[in-house]
Amino acid sequence: MKNPDPVGGSFGSLHYLSSEKKGVSKKTKGKVITLSDLSEEQAQIFKTILSWALDEETSLPNLVTMAGFAGTGKTTLISALGHALSKKGLSIAYCAFTGKAANVLRHKLADVMIEGEFSHDYCGTIHRMLYTPIVHEKSQKITGWKKQKELSYDLIVVDEASMVNEETVKDLKSYGIKILAVGDHGQLPPVNGSFNLMQRPMFRLETIHRQAEGSPIIALSAHIRKYGSLPRSWLNQEMFAKDLSSSVKIMQATQLDGLLQSEY
């Protein structure tokens, strides 16, 4: 199957798969996120998606999209949802299109986990979850990919979903498992087509929260997204050095926000 994984590594050997990990860390670095930690906006969306995941809400389709700009608490909501579903005994696959995005998600989730929770869940790239390599018997080189016959998860959470192309979405949907696609509705579609899963999200997080408000990068992104230009006064500040300011001038607001999402 022609669907190369965007994770770095060699396409020609099994070493290519060595950077992936099944499951996520059990150690707790921070506070476990629950419903009581969510804002009113987050809590309302959380309750609806939780009911949908538990088959209590039947009006929503199998693929649900939730969007928000940087700092609106998408990962916070995902963490609370994972904690609630884990207590119900549900198994979740957390995945992203690229290895970098999957690794960022893994570390964010590890900050809000408790001992033993999520230990049987998957956290990695979509590609590794969906496809297995076809290996040449003699050379041990990977000659192609085949789609997994089935997946044993109750829910698939796709982070940075605006990166995912149409073919991959079709493969994800083919298993009949509920999918929560999370991303930024301000990002550009995948480079190989006009398809954008997050173009019209069903749920939106709009409020930038206190812990993100102090970030000058998120503040800059929000300003450009709202007004379409860089604030003149900020160009004189040391934090916007020559390289950054010159880069911003040639970027559209959606492109900048996409860049910031990958780093924050």
Coordinates of C-alpha atoms in Angstrom, one line a residue:
M1 CA 0.0 0.0 0.0
K2 CA 1.4 3.3 -1.0
N3 CA 1.1 5.2 2.3
P4 CA 4.6 6.0 3.7
D5 CA 4.8 6.9 7.3
P6 CA 6.0 10.5 7.8
V7 CA 8.0 9.4 10.9
G8 CA 11.7 9.8 10.3
G9 CA 13.7 6.6 9.7
S10 CA 14.6 4.2 6.9
F11 CA 11.8 3.0 4.6
G12 CA 14.0 0.0 3.7
S13 CA 14.4 -1.8 7.0
L14 CA 12.7 -2.8 10.2
H15 CA 14.8 -0.2 12.0
Y16 CA 12.2 2.2 10.7
L17 CA 9.7 1.1 13.3
S18 CA 12.1 1.4 16.3
S19 CA 11.2 5.0 17.1
E20 CA 7.5 4.1 17.9
K21 CA 6.2 3.1 21.3
K22 CA 3.1 1.1 22.2
G23 CA 1.4 2.7 25.2
V24 CA 2.4 5.8 27.1
S25 CA 4.2 6.4 30.3
K26 CA 2.5 5.5 33.6
K27 CA 4.3 8.1 35.7
T28 CA 2.4 11.1 37.0
K29 CA 4.2 14.4 36.6
G30 CA 1.2 16.7 37.3
K31 CA -2.4 16.7 38.3
V32 CA -4.9 14.3 36.7
I33 CA -7.4 16.3 34.7
T34 CA -11.1 15.7 35.6
L35 CA -14.4 17.5 34.9
S36 CA -14.0 19.8 37.8
D37 CA -10.8 21.2 36.2
L38 CA -12.5 22.2 33.0
S39 CA -14.0 25.6 32.1
E40 CA -17.7 25.9 31.4
E41 CA -16.9 25.8 27.6
Q42 CA -14.7 22.8 27.9
A43 CA -17.1 21.0 30.3
Q44 CA -20.1 21.3 28.0
I45 CA -18.2 19.8 25.1
F46 CA -16.7 17.1 27.4
K47 CA -20.1 15.9 28.5
T48 CA -21.4 15.6 25.0
I49 CA -18.4 13.8 23.7
L50 CA -18.3 11.5 26.7
S51 CA -21.9 10.5 26.2
W52 CA -21.2 9.9 22.5
A53 CA -18.2 7.7 23.4
L54 CA -20.3 5.7 25.8
D55 CA -23.1 5.2 23.3
E56 CA -25.4 7.4 25.3
E57 CA -25.6 10.1 22.7
T58 CA -26.8 8.6 19.4
S59 CA -27.4 11.6 17.2
L60 CA -23.7 12.1 16.4
P61 CA -21.8 10.2 13.7
N62 CA -19.0 7.8 14.2
L63 CA -16.5 10.6 13.4
V64 CA -16.7 13.7 15.5
T65 CA -14.5 16.8 15.1
M66 CA -13.4 19.2 17.8
A67 CA -11.3 22.2 17.0
G68 CA -9.5 25.0 18.8
F69 CA -6.6 27.4 18.4
A70 CA -3.4 27.1 20.5
G71 CA -4.0 27.6 24.2
T72 CA -7.8 26.8 24.2
G73 CA -7.3 23.5 26.1
K74 CA -7.7 20.8 23.5
T75 CA -5.2 18.5 25.2
T76 CA -6.7 19.3 28.6
L77 CA -10.1 18.1 27.3
I78 CA -8.6 15.0 25.7
S79 CA -6.9 14.1 29.0
A80 CA -10.1 14.5 31.0
L81 CA -11.9 12.4 28.5
G82 CA -9.3 9.7 28.6
H83 CA -9.4 9.6 32.4
A84 CA -13.2 9.2 32.4
L85 CA -13.2 6.5 29.7
S86 CA -10.4 4.6 31.3
K87 CA -12.4 4.4 34.5
K88 CA -15.2 2.8 32.4
G89 CA -12.8 0.2 31.0
L90 CA -12.6 1.6 27.5
S91 CA -9.4 1.3 25.4
I92 CA -8.3 4.3 23.5
A93 CA -5.8 4.8 20.6
Y94 CA -4.2 8.2 20.7
C95 CA -2.5 9.0 17.3
A96 CA -1.3 11.7 15.0
F97 CA -0.2 11.9 11.4
T98 CA 3.5 12.6 12.0
G99 CA 6.0 11.1 14.5
K100 CA 6.7 14.6 16.0
A101 CA 3.1 15.3 16.6
A102 CA 2.6 11.8 18.2
N103 CA 5.6 12.3 20.4
V104 CA 4.3 15.8 21.6
L105 CA 0.9 14.2 22.4
R106 CA 2.6 11.3 24.3
H107 CA 4.5 13.7 26.5
K108 CA 1.5 15.9 27.2
L109 CA -0.6 12.9 28.2
A110 CA 2.1 11.6 30.4
D111 CA 1.9 14.7 32.5
V112 CA -1.6 14.0 33.6
M113 CA -1.7 10.2 34.0
I114 CA -1.9 8.1 37.1
E115 CA -0.2 4.8 37.8
G116 CA -1.5 2.0 35.6
E117 CA -4.0 4.2 33.7
F118 CA -3.7 4.2 29.9
S119 CA -1.0 1.5 30.1
H120 CA -2.8 -0.6 27.5
D121 CA -3.6 2.2 25.2
Y122 CA -1.8 3.0 22.0
C123 CA 0.0 6.3 21.4
G124 CA 1.9 6.8 18.2
T125 CA 1.5 7.5 14.5
I126 CA -1.6 6.7 12.5
H127 CA 0.5 4.8 10.1
R128 CA 2.0 2.3 12.6
M129 CA -1.5 1.7 14.1
L130 CA -3.2 1.0 10.7
Y131 CA -0.5 -0.7 8.6
T132 CA 2.0 -3.5 9.0
P133 CA 5.2 -3.8 6.8
I134 CA 5.6 -6.4 4.1
V135 CA 9.1 -7.6 4.5
H136 CA 11.2 -9.4 1.9
E137 CA 12.1 -12.8 3.2
K138 CA 15.8 -12.7 2.2
S139 CA 16.8 -9.1 2.3
Q140 CA 14.6 -8.2 5.2
K141 CA 13.8 -5.0 3.4
I142 CA 10.3 -3.4 3.6
T143 CA 8.7 -3.8 0.2
G144 CA 5.2 -2.4 1.0
W145 CA 2.5 -2.0 3.6
K146 CA -0.7 -3.9 4.3
K147 CA -3.7 -2.6 6.3
Q148 CA -4.5 -4.2 9.6
K149 CA -7.6 -6.4 9.4
E150 CA -9.0 -5.1 12.7
L151 CA -8.2 -2.8 15.6
S152 CA -9.2 -3.6 19.2
Y153 CA -9.9 -0.1 20.5
D154 CA -13.2 1.5 21.7
L155 CA -12.2 5.0 20.6
I156 CA -9.5 6.5 18.3
V157 CA -8.4 10.0 19.1
V158 CA -6.6 11.7 16.2
D159 CA -4.6 14.8 17.2
E160 CA -3.4 17.5 14.8
A161 CA -6.2 16.1 12.5
S162 CA -5.9 19.0 10.0
M163 CA -2.7 17.2 8.7
V164 CA -4.6 14.0 7.9
N165 CA -5.4 13.3 4.2
E166 CA -8.6 11.9 2.8
E167 CA -7.2 8.4 2.1
T168 CA -6.1 8.0 5.7
V169 CA -9.4 9.2 7.0
K170 CA -11.2 6.6 4.9
D171 CA -8.9 3.9 6.3
L172 CA -9.6 5.0 9.8
K173 CA -13.3 5.0 9.3
S174 CA -13.3 1.5 7.7
Y175 CA -12.9 -0.2 11.1
G176 CA -16.2 1.1 12.4
I177 CA -14.6 2.5 15.6
K178 CA -15.6 5.9 16.9
I179 CA -13.1 8.6 16.0
L180 CA -12.6 11.9 17.8
A181 CA -10.6 14.2 15.4
V182 CA -8.9 17.1 17.2
G183 CA -7.1 20.0 15.6
D184 CA -7.0 23.6 14.6
H185 CA -9.6 24.8 12.2
G186 CA -7.3 27.7 11.2
Q187 CA -4.6 25.5 9.7
L188 CA -4.1 24.9 6.0
P189 CA -5.2 21.6 4.5
P190 CA -2.7 18.8 3.8
V191 CA -0.3 19.8 1.0
N192 CA -1.4 16.9 -1.3
G193 CA -5.0 18.1 -1.7
S194 CA -7.8 20.4 -0.7
F195 CA -9.3 18.0 1.8
N196 CA -9.4 19.4 5.3
L197 CA -11.0 17.3 8.0
M198 CA -11.1 20.3 10.4
Q199 CA -12.6 22.9 8.0
R200 CA -16.1 22.7 9.6
P201 CA -15.6 21.3 13.1
M202 CA -18.7 20.1 15.1
F203 CA -17.3 21.5 18.4
R204 CA -15.1 24.5 18.9
L205 CA -13.0 25.8 21.8
E206 CA -12.7 29.5 21.5
T207 CA -11.3 30.8 24.8
I208 CA -7.5 31.0 25.4
H209 CA -7.0 30.1 29.0
R210 CA -4.9 31.7 31.8
Q211 CA -1.9 29.3 31.5
A212 CA -1.6 30.2 27.8
E213 CA -2.4 33.9 28.0
G214 CA 1.1 34.8 29.2
S215 CA 2.8 33.2 26.2
P216 CA 3.9 35.9 23.8
I217 CA 3.9 33.4 20.9
I218 CA 0.3 32.4 21.5
A219 CA -0.6 36.1 22.0
L220 CA 1.0 37.0 18.6
S221 CA -0.8 34.1 16.9
A222 CA -4.1 35.3 18.3
H223 CA -3.5 38.9 17.3
I224 CA -2.6 38.0 13.7
R225 CA -5.5 35.6 13.4
K226 CA -7.9 38.3 14.5
Y227 CA -6.5 41.4 12.8
G228 CA -4.6 39.9 9.9
S229 CA -1.4 41.8 10.7
L230 CA 1.6 42.0 13.0
P231 CA 1.3 44.6 15.8
R232 CA 3.8 47.4 15.0
S233 CA 4.8 47.9 18.7
W234 CA 5.8 44.2 19.0
L235 CA 8.4 44.5 16.2
N236 CA 10.5 46.7 18.5
Q237 CA 10.6 44.2 21.3
E238 CA 13.6 42.0 21.8
M239 CA 11.6 38.7 21.7
F240 CA 10.8 39.4 18.0
A241 CA 14.3 39.3 16.6
K242 CA 15.1 39.9 13.0
D243 CA 14.7 36.2 11.9
L244 CA 11.2 35.9 13.5
S245 CA 9.9 39.2 12.3
S246 CA 11.1 38.7 8.8
S247 CA 9.5 35.2 8.7
V248 CA 6.2 36.5 10.1
K249 CA 5.9 39.1 7.3
I250 CA 5.8 36.5 4.6
M251 CA 3.4 34.1 6.4
Q252 CA -0.4 34.1 6.3
A253 CA -2.1 34.0 9.7
T254 CA -3.2 30.4 9.2
Q255 CA 0.3 29.3 8.3
L256 CA 1.8 30.9 11.3
D257 CA -0.8 29.4 13.6
G258 CA -0.1 26.0 12.1
L259 CA 3.6 26.5 12.8
L260 CA 3.0 27.5 16.4
Q261 CA 0.6 24.5 17.0
S262 CA 3.4 22.1 16.0
E263 CA 5.7 23.7 18.6
Y264 CA 3.2 24.4 21.5

